[in-house]
PDB file of C-alpha atoms in Angstrom:
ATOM      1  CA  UNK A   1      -4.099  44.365 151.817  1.00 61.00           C
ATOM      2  CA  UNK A   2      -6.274  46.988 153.702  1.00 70.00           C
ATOM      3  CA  UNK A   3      -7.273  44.820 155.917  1.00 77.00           C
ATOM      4  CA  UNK A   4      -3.605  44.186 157.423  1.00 75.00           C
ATOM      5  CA  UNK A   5      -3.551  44.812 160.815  1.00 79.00           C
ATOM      6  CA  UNK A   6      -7.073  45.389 161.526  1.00 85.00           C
ATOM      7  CA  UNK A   7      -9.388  43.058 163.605  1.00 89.00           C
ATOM      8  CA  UNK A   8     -13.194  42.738 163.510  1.00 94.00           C
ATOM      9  CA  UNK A   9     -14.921  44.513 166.160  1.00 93.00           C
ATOM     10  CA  UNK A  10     -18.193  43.435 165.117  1.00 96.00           C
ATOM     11  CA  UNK A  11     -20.269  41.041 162.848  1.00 97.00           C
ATOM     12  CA  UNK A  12     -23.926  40.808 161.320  1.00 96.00           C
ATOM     13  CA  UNK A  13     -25.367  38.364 159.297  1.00 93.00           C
ATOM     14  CA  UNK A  14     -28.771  39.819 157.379  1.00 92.00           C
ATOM     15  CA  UNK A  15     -32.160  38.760 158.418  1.00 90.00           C
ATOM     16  CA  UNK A  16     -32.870  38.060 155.284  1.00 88.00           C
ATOM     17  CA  UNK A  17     -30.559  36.704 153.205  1.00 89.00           C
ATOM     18  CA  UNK A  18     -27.865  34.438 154.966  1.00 88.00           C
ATOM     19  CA  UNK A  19     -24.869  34.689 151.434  1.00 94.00           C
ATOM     20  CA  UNK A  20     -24.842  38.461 152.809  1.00 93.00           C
ATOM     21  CA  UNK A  21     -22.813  39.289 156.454  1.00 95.00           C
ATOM     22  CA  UNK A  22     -21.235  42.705 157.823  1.00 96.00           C
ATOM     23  CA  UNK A  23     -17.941  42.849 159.252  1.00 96.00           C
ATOM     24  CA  UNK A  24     -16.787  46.121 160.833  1.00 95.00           C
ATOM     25  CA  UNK A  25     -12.684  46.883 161.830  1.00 92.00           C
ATOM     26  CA  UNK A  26     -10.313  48.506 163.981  1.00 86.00           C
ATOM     27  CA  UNK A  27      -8.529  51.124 162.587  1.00 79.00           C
ATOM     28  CA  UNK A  28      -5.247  50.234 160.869  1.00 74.00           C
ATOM     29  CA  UNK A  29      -2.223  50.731 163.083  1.00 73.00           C
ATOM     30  CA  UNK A  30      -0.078  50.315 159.628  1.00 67.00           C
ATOM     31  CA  UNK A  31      -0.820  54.041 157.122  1.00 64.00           C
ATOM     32  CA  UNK A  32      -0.003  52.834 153.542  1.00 62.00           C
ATOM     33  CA  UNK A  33      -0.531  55.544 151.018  1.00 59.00           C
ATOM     34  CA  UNK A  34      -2.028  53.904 148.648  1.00 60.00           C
ATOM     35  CA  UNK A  35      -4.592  52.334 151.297  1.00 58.00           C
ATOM     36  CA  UNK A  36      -8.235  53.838 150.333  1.00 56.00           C
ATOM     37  CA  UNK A  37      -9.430  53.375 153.761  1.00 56.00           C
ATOM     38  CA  UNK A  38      -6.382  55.130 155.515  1.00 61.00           C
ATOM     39  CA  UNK A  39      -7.546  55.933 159.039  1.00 60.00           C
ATOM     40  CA  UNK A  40     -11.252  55.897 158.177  1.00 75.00           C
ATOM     41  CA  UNK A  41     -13.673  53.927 160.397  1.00 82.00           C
ATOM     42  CA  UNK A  42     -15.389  51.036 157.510  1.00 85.00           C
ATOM     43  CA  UNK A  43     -18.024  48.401 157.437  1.00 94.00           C
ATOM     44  CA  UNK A  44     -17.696  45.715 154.731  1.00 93.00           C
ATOM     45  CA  UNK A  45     -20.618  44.710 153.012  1.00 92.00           C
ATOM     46  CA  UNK A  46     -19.521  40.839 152.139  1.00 93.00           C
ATOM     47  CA  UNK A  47     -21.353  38.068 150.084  1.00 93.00           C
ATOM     48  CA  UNK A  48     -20.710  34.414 150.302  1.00 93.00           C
ATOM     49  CA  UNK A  49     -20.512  34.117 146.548  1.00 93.00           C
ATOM     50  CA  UNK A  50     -18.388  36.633 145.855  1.00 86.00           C
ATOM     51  CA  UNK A  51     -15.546  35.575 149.215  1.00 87.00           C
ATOM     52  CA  UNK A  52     -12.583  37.199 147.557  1.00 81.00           C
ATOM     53  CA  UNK A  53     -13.141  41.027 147.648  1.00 81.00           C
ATOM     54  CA  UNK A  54     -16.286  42.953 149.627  1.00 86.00           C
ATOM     55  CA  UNK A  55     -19.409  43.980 147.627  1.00 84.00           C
ATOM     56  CA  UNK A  56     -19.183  47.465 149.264  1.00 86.00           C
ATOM     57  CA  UNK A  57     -16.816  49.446 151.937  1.00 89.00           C
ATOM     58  CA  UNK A  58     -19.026  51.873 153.865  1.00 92.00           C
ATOM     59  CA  UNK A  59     -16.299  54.505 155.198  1.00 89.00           C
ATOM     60  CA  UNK A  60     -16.885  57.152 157.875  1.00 88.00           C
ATOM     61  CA  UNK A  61     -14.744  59.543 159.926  1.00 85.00           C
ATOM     62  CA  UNK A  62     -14.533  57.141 163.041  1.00 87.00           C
ATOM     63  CA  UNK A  63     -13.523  53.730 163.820  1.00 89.00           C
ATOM     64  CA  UNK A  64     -17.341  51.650 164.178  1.00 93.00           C
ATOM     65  CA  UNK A  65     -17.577  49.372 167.180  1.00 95.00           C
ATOM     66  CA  UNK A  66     -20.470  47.715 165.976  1.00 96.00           C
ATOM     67  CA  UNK A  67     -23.257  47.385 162.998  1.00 96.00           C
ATOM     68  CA  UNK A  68     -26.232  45.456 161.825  1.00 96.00           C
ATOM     69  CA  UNK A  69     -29.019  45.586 159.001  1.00 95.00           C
ATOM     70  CA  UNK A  70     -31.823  47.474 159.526  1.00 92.00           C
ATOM     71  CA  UNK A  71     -34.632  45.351 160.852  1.00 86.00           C
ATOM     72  CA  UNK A  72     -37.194  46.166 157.952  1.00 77.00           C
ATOM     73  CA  UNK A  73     -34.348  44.640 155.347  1.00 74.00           C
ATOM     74  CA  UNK A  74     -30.988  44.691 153.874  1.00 79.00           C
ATOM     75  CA  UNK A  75     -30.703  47.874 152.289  1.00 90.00           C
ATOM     76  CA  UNK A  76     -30.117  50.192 155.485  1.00 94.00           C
ATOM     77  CA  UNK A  77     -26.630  49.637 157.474  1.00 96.00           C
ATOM     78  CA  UNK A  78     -26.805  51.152 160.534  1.00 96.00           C
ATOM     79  CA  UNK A  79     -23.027  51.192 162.681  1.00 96.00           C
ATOM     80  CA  UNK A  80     -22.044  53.139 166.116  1.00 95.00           C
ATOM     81  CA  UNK A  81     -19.139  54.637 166.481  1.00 93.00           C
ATOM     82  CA  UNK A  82     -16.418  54.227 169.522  1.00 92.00           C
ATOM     83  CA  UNK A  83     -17.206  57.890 169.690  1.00 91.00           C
ATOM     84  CA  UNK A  84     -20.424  57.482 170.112  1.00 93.00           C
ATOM     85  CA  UNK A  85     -21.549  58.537 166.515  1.00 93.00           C
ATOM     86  CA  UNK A  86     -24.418  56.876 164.718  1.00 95.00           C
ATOM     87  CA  UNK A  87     -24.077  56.262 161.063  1.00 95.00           C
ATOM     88  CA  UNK A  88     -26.270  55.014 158.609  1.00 95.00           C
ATOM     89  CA  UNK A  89     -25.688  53.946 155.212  1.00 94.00           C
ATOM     90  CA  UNK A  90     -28.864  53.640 152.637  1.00 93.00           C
ATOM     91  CA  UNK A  91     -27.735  51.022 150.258  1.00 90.00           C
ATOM     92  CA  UNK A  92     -30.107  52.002 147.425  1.00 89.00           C
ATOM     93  CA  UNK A  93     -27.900  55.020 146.540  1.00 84.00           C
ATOM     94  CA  UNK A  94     -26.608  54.374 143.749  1.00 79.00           C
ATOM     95  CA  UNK A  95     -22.653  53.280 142.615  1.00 72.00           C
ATOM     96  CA  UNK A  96     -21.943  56.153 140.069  1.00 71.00           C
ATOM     97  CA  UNK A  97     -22.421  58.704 143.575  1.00 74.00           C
ATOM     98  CA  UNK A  98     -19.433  56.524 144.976  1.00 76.00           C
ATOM     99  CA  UNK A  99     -15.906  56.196 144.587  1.00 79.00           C
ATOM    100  CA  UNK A 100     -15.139  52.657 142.434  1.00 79.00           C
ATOM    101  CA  UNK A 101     -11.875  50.788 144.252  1.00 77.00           C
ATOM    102  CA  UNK A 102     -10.572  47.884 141.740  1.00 76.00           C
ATOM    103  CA  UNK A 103      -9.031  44.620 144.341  1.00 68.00           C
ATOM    104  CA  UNK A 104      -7.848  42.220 141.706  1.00 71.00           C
ATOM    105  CA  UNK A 105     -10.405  41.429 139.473  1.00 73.00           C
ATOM    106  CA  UNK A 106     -13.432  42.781 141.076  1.00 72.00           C
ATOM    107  CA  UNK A 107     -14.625  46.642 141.940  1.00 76.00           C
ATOM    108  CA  UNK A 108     -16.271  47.504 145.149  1.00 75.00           C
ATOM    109  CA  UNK A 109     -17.450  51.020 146.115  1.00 78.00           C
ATOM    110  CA  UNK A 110     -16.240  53.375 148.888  1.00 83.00           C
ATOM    111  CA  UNK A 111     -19.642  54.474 150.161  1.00 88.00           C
ATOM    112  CA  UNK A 112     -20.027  57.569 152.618  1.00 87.00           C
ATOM    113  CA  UNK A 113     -22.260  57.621 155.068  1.00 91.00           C
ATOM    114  CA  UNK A 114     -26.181  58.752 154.482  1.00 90.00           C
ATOM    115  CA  UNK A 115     -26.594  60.153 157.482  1.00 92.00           C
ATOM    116  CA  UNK A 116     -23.893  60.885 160.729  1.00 92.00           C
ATOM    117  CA  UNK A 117     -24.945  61.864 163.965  1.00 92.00           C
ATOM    118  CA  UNK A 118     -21.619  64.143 163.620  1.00 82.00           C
ATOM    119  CA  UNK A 119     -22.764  66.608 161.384  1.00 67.00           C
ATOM    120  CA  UNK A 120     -21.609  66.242 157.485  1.00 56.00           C
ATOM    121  CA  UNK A 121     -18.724  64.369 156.550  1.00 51.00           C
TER     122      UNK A 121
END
């Protein structure tokens, strides 16, 4: 459901491990309140084993126009902003520093950005 409405602006597959893509979206035309994302600007971290839910939602301030994996491996998400922000998210940090969101069956994390050429978030 907090996906209605939104299209992908921009898709990565990692170098180094093909089950694992990034898919980053539009912001939602539709405000539910009960929507985690809301208005926020998010990348989904998505595994080919796990199709039914994302393995992580990296959130930010601003709507990301595009993303990838670091080059040196999968553990750096790097996304640019249609503002012109660059954010990066450091994977390694661990789950119990991010905010758990239950879809069905399965919990995913809400994962702020690392670093933000914006300032603090």
């Amino acid at each position: 459901p907090f996906l209605a409405g939104r299209f992908v602006t921009s898709i990565a597959f990692s170098p180094e491990d093909s089950s694992i893509v990034l898919t980053a979206y539009s912001a939602s035309p539709i405000i539910r309140s009960n929507d985690p994302t809301k208005q926020k600007g998010f990348v989904c971290l998505w595994s080919s084993f796990q199709p039914s839910a994302p393995r992580s939602i990296l959130v930010c301030e601003t709507e990301i126009a595009s993303c990838c994996f670091s080059p040196g491996g999968v553990h750096i998400v790097i996304g640019g902003a249609v503002d012109g922000t660059l954010v990066i998210w450091d994977l390694r940090e661990a789950n119990a520093q991010q905010k758990a969101v239950v879809f069905g069956s399965t919990t995913c994390y809400l994962r702020s950005p690392s670093f933000t050429s914006a300032g603090s978030e």
